[in-house]
Amino acid sequence: MARIIGAVASTHVPAIGKAIADHKENDPYWKPFFQGFDYVHQWLAREKPDVAVVFSNDHGLNFFLDKLPTFAVGAASEYRSEDEGWGIPVSKSLKGDPDLSWHIINSLVADEFDITMCQEMLVDHAVTIPMTLMWPNQAWPVKVVPVSINTVQHPLPSVARCYKLGQSIGRALDSYKKDLRVLIVGTGGLSHQLDGKRAGFINKEFDTLCLDKIVNDPQTLTGYSIRDIVEEAGAQGVELLNWVAARGALTGKVSEVHRNYHIPISNTAAATLVLDNKPSSRLKAA
Amino acid sequence: MFDGTQAQKGYALNSMCYSFNKAENRAAFLKDEGAYCRKYGLTAEQQAAVKSRSVLSMIEAGGNIYYLAKLAGIFGLNVQDIGAQQTDMSVNDFKHKLEVAGR
């Protein structure tokens, strides 16, 4: 049976890709952020995931505003990235796991999530940056299943809906017959705003609250409206939805094993979180 | 918020910016900006906003920041540069403001 080992949640700011390409990891500006991944590398080396289910949002590479799904699940055998127009290096392509993708898709639709299925999907920095932060040489030891959540064009799905989406995917993974170690990844955030007179808005207090709640009390976050999140975390801070969905997919007993929070990376409050997931069945057996 | 009203209003402008994922389109824009804007059917307001390089004006004309960032990229501007422009600060002051938020 598949086993959900835990989650890594990470900021996906494009400038990180440029910093990696320019080997700036140890520069004073970048070091407090990059050193937060030392532990992540050790944890991944120990936990050895086979596949990663990645919750993120596209920024106008795969999807345009002509057809923009609220939720989309990749079902490709390979996911390429491409030029996004702002000069960050294009990452190596990622291998997919179509069998697992279709299992998740079938489970989601049976569970009344009317998602979009994508046999072709480009992945942008929201997928490739966290993957590169986890595996800097881009020799990915995992296959991926990308799950795309619309955080660009309102109306966005509610926090509660994203949490339920994650929970549904968690149940799908728990029922998957293959022996796979599954890593859940949530990307983006935390607080930031790029547009308008409020550009540069950051809210450390709210981010800290979100990080705490993601770990111990995710249900509480579902009480926030999208407008609340925009207000508290900034217009682009709504990427928190990816984190909430990722947390929903952790079906067992969850504990925080690592946290790094640093302001600023570009215009963003950067956060990295590692959560361990102990399967409930294993707990019962113990 | 970038809602249905803004998305309808900004469709032509955002379509053009989406095309900037491709290097040849960025080059075509630089070669003849006016012609490129007309090709995508930008409104007079959008054309004026693009010409002025004012991000606030482009947002007012329905531009979405993720797509506008692709246009800004053509001029070598990143989100800190356009953050500074929108808040009427120098880039250094804008960066300083962000650092202060972390204290």
GROMACS .gro file of N, CA, C and O in nm, chain B residues 4-56:
model
  212
  290GLY      N    1  -1.374   3.878  -1.218
  290GLY     CA    2  -1.430   3.865  -1.353
  290GLY      C    3  -1.436   3.997  -1.428
  290GLY      O    4  -1.409   4.002  -1.548
  291THR      N    5  -1.468   4.104  -1.356
  291THR     CA    6  -1.476   4.236  -1.420
  291THR      C    7  -1.340   4.277  -1.474
  291THR      O    8  -1.326   4.318  -1.590
  292GLN      N    9  -1.238   4.263  -1.390
  292GLN     CA   10  -1.102   4.300  -1.432
  292GLN      C   11  -1.052   4.205  -1.541
  292GLN      O   12  -0.982   4.247  -1.634
  293ALA      N   13  -1.084   4.078  -1.528
  293ALA     CA   14  -1.037   3.978  -1.625
  293ALA      C   15  -1.095   4.005  -1.764
  293ALA      O   16  -1.025   3.988  -1.865
  294GLN      N   17  -1.223   4.049  -1.767
  294GLN     CA   18  -1.284   4.085  -1.897
  294GLN      C   19  -1.219   4.211  -1.953
  294GLN      O   20  -1.184   4.218  -2.070
  295LYS      N   21  -1.206   4.309  -1.865
  295LYS     CA   22  -1.149   4.438  -1.907
  295LYS      C   23  -1.007   4.421  -1.959
  295LYS      O   24  -0.967   4.483  -2.057
  296GLY      N   25  -0.930   4.336  -1.893
  296GLY     CA   26  -0.788   4.326  -1.925
  296GLY      C   27  -0.752   4.217  -2.024
  296GLY      O   28  -0.633   4.192  -2.048
  297TYR      N   29  -0.853   4.153  -2.083
  297TYR     CA   30  -0.823   4.032  -2.160
  297TYR      C   31  -0.719   4.052  -2.271
  297TYR      O   32  -0.624   3.975  -2.282
  298ALA      N   33  -0.735   4.159  -2.348
  298ALA     CA   34  -0.642   4.182  -2.460
  298ALA      C   35  -0.500   4.209  -2.408
  298ALA      O   36  -0.401   4.152  -2.458
  299LEU      N   37  -0.492   4.291  -2.306
  299LEU     CA   38  -0.361   4.325  -2.248
  299LEU      C   39  -0.293   4.200  -2.190
  299LEU      O   40  -0.175   4.175  -2.214
  300ASN      N   41  -0.370   4.120  -2.116
  300ASN     CA   42  -0.312   4.000  -2.056
  300ASN      C   43  -0.276   3.896  -2.163
  300ASN      O   44  -0.178   3.824  -2.149
  301SER      N   45  -0.356   3.892  -2.272
  301SER     CA   46  -0.324   3.802  -2.384
  301SER      C   47  -0.189   3.838  -2.444
  301SER      O   48  -0.106   3.751  -2.472
  302MET      N   49  -0.169   3.967  -2.463
  302MET     CA   50  -0.042   4.011  -2.519
  302MET      C   51   0.073   3.972  -2.426
  302MET      O   52   0.175   3.917  -2.470
  303CYS      N   53   0.054   3.997  -2.296
  303CYS     CA   54   0.162   3.967  -2.200
  303CYS      C   55   0.189   3.816  -2.193
  303CYS      O   56   0.304   3.774  -2.178
  304TYR      N   57   0.084   3.738  -2.206
  304TYR     CA   58   0.101   3.592  -2.207
  304TYR      C   59   0.190   3.549  -2.324
  304TYR      O   60   0.270   3.456  -2.312
  305SER      N   61   0.179   3.621  -2.436
  305SER     CA   62   0.260   3.585  -2.554
  305SER      C   63   0.409   3.605  -2.527
  305SER      O   64   0.493   3.548  -2.595
  306PHE      N   65   0.442   3.685  -2.423
  306PHE     CA   66   0.583   3.714  -2.395
  306PHE      C   67   0.657   3.597  -2.330
  306PHE      O   68   0.776   3.608  -2.300
  307ASN      N   69   0.588   3.485  -2.310
  307ASN     CA   70   0.660   3.363  -2.270
  307ASN      C   71   0.759   3.322  -2.378
  307ASN      O   72   0.855   3.250  -2.351
  308LYS      N   73   0.731   3.364  -2.502
  308LYS     CA   74   0.818   3.324  -2.614
  308LYS      C   75   0.913   3.439  -2.652
  308LYS      O   76   0.870   3.553  -2.671
  309ALA      N   77   1.041   3.402  -2.665
  309ALA     CA   78   1.145   3.503  -2.693
  309ALA      C   79   1.117   3.578  -2.822
  309ALA      O   80   1.139   3.700  -2.830
  310GLU      N   81   1.067   3.507  -2.925
  310GLU     CA   82   1.045   3.576  -3.054
  310GLU      C   83   0.936   3.682  -3.041
  310GLU      O   84   0.939   3.785  -3.109
  311ASN      N   85   0.839   3.659  -2.951
  311ASN     CA   86   0.733   3.758  -2.931
  311ASN      C   87   0.786   3.879  -2.853
  311ASN      O   88   0.746   3.992  -2.879
  312ARG      N   89   0.876   3.852  -2.759
  312ARG     CA   90   0.938   3.965  -2.687
  312ARG      C   91   1.017   4.052  -2.785
  312ARG      O   92   1.013   4.175  -2.779
  313ALA      N   93   1.086   3.985  -2.876
  313ALA     CA   94   1.165   4.058  -2.976
  313ALA      C   95   1.073   4.138  -3.069
  313ALA      O   96   1.103   4.253  -3.102
  314ALA      N   97   0.961   4.077  -3.107
  314ALA     CA   98   0.867   4.146  -3.197
  314ALA      C   99   0.808   4.270  -3.130
  314ALA      O  100   0.790   4.374  -3.194
  315PHE      N  101   0.780   4.259  -3.001
  315PHE     CA  102   0.729   4.374  -2.926
  315PHE      C  103   0.831   4.487  -2.925
  315PHE      O  104   0.798   4.603  -2.951
  316LEU      N  105   0.957   4.451  -2.897
  316LEU     CA  106   1.062   4.553  -2.891
  316LEU      C  107   1.085   4.619  -3.027
  316LEU      O  108   1.117   4.737  -3.036
  317LYS      N  109   1.065   4.541  -3.133
  317LYS     CA  110   1.089   4.591  -3.268
  317LYS      C  111   0.984   4.696  -3.307
  317LYS      O  112   1.018   4.800  -3.364
  318ASP      N  113   0.857   4.666  -3.276
  318ASP     CA  114   0.751   4.762  -3.309
  318ASP      C  115   0.639   4.749  -3.206
  318ASP      O  116   0.542   4.676  -3.227
  319GLU      N  117   0.655   4.822  -3.098
  319GLU     CA  118   0.564   4.812  -2.985
  319GLU      C  119   0.419   4.843  -3.023
  319GLU      O  120   0.326   4.769  -2.987
  320GLY      N  121   0.401   4.952  -3.097
  320GLY     CA  122   0.266   4.994  -3.135
  320GLY      C  123   0.195   4.888  -3.218
  320GLY      O  124   0.079   4.852  -3.192
  321ALA      N  125   0.267   4.833  -3.314
  321ALA     CA  126   0.208   4.731  -3.402
  321ALA      C  127   0.174   4.606  -3.322
  321ALA      O  128   0.069   4.544  -3.343
  322TYR      N  129   0.262   4.573  -3.227
  322TYR     CA  130   0.238   4.452  -3.147
  322TYR      C  131   0.113   4.471  -3.060
  322TYR      O  132   0.031   4.380  -3.047
  323CYS      N  133   0.098   4.587  -3.000
  323CYS     CA  134  -0.020   4.615  -2.918
  323CYS      C  135  -0.147   4.608  -3.002
  323CYS      O  136  -0.249   4.555  -2.959
  324ARG      N  137  -0.140   4.662  -3.122
  324ARG     CA  138  -0.258   4.661  -3.211
  324ARG      C  139  -0.294   4.519  -3.253
  324ARG      O  140  -0.410   4.482  -3.261
  325LYS      N  141  -0.191   4.438  -3.276
  325LYS     CA  142  -0.214   4.299  -3.316
  325LYS      C  143  -0.298   4.225  -3.211
  325LYS      O  144  -0.381   4.141  -3.244
  326TYR      N  145  -0.277   4.259  -3.086
  326TYR     CA  146  -0.352   4.194  -2.977
  326TYR      C  147  -0.480   4.270  -2.941
  326TYR      O  148  -0.548   4.234  -2.846
  327GLY      N  149  -0.509   4.375  -3.015
  327GLY     CA  150  -0.636   4.446  -2.996
  327GLY      C  151  -0.645   4.522  -2.864
  327GLY      O  152  -0.753   4.534  -2.806
  328LEU      N  153  -0.534   4.575  -2.818
  328LEU     CA  154  -0.539   4.653  -2.694
  328LEU      C  155  -0.626   4.776  -2.711
  328LEU      O  156  -0.623   4.840  -2.817
  329THR      N  157  -0.699   4.810  -2.607
  329THR     CA  158  -0.781   4.932  -2.610
  329THR      C  159  -0.688   5.052  -2.605
  329THR      O  160  -0.568   5.039  -2.572
  330ALA      N  161  -0.744   5.169  -2.635
  330ALA     CA  162  -0.663   5.292  -2.631
  330ALA      C  163  -0.605   5.312  -2.491
  330ALA      O  164  -0.488   5.349  -2.476
  331GLU      N  165  -0.687   5.283  -2.389
  331GLU     CA  166  -0.641   5.297  -2.250
  331GLU      C  167  -0.523   5.203  -2.222
  331GLU      O  168  -0.422   5.242  -2.162
  332GLN      N  169  -0.536   5.080  -2.271
  332GLN     CA  170  -0.428   4.982  -2.248
  332GLN      C  171  -0.302   5.021  -2.324
  332GLN      O  172  -0.191   5.009  -2.271
  333GLN      N  173  -0.319   5.066  -2.448
  333GLN     CA  174  -0.201   5.108  -2.526
  333GLN      C  175  -0.130   5.225  -2.458
  333GLN      O  176  -0.007   5.225  -2.449
  334ALA      N  177  -0.209   5.319  -2.407
  334ALA     CA  178  -0.149   5.435  -2.339
  334ALA      C  179  -0.078   5.390  -2.211
  334ALA      O  180   0.031   5.437  -2.179
  335ALA      N  181  -0.141   5.296  -2.140
  335ALA     CA  182  -0.081   5.247  -2.015
  335ALA      C  183   0.052   5.177  -2.043
  335ALA      O  184   0.150   5.198  -1.973
  336VAL      N  185   0.054   5.095  -2.148
  336VAL     CA  186   0.178   5.024  -2.184
  336VAL      C  187   0.285   5.126  -2.223
  336VAL      O  188   0.400   5.117  -2.178
  337LYS      N  189   0.245   5.223  -2.303
  337LYS     CA  190   0.338   5.325  -2.349
  337LYS      C  191   0.398   5.403  -2.231
  337LYS      O  192   0.516   5.437  -2.230
  338SER      N  193   0.315   5.429  -2.132
  338SER     CA  194   0.360   5.508  -2.016
  338SER      C  195   0.449   5.426  -1.921
  338SER      O  196   0.517   5.482  -1.835
  339ARG      N  197   0.445   5.291  -1.937
  339ARG     CA  198   0.522   5.199  -1.850
  339ARG      C  199   0.472   5.202  -1.705
  339ARG      O  200   0.538   5.149  -1.617
  340SER      N  201   0.359   5.265  -1.682
  340SER     CA  202   0.307   5.274  -1.545
  340SER      C  203   0.229   5.147  -1.512
  340SER      O  204   0.125   5.117  -1.573
  341VAL      N  205   0.279   5.072  -1.415
  341VAL     CA  206   0.216   4.945  -1.378
  341VAL      C  207   0.077   4.970  -1.318
  341VAL      O  208  -0.018   4.897  -1.345
  342LEU      N  209   0.065   5.076  -1.237
  342LEU     CA  210  -0.066   5.108  -1.180
  342LEU      C  211  -0.169   5.134  -1.289
  342LEU      O  212  -0.283   5.090  -1.280
   0.00000   0.00000   0.00000
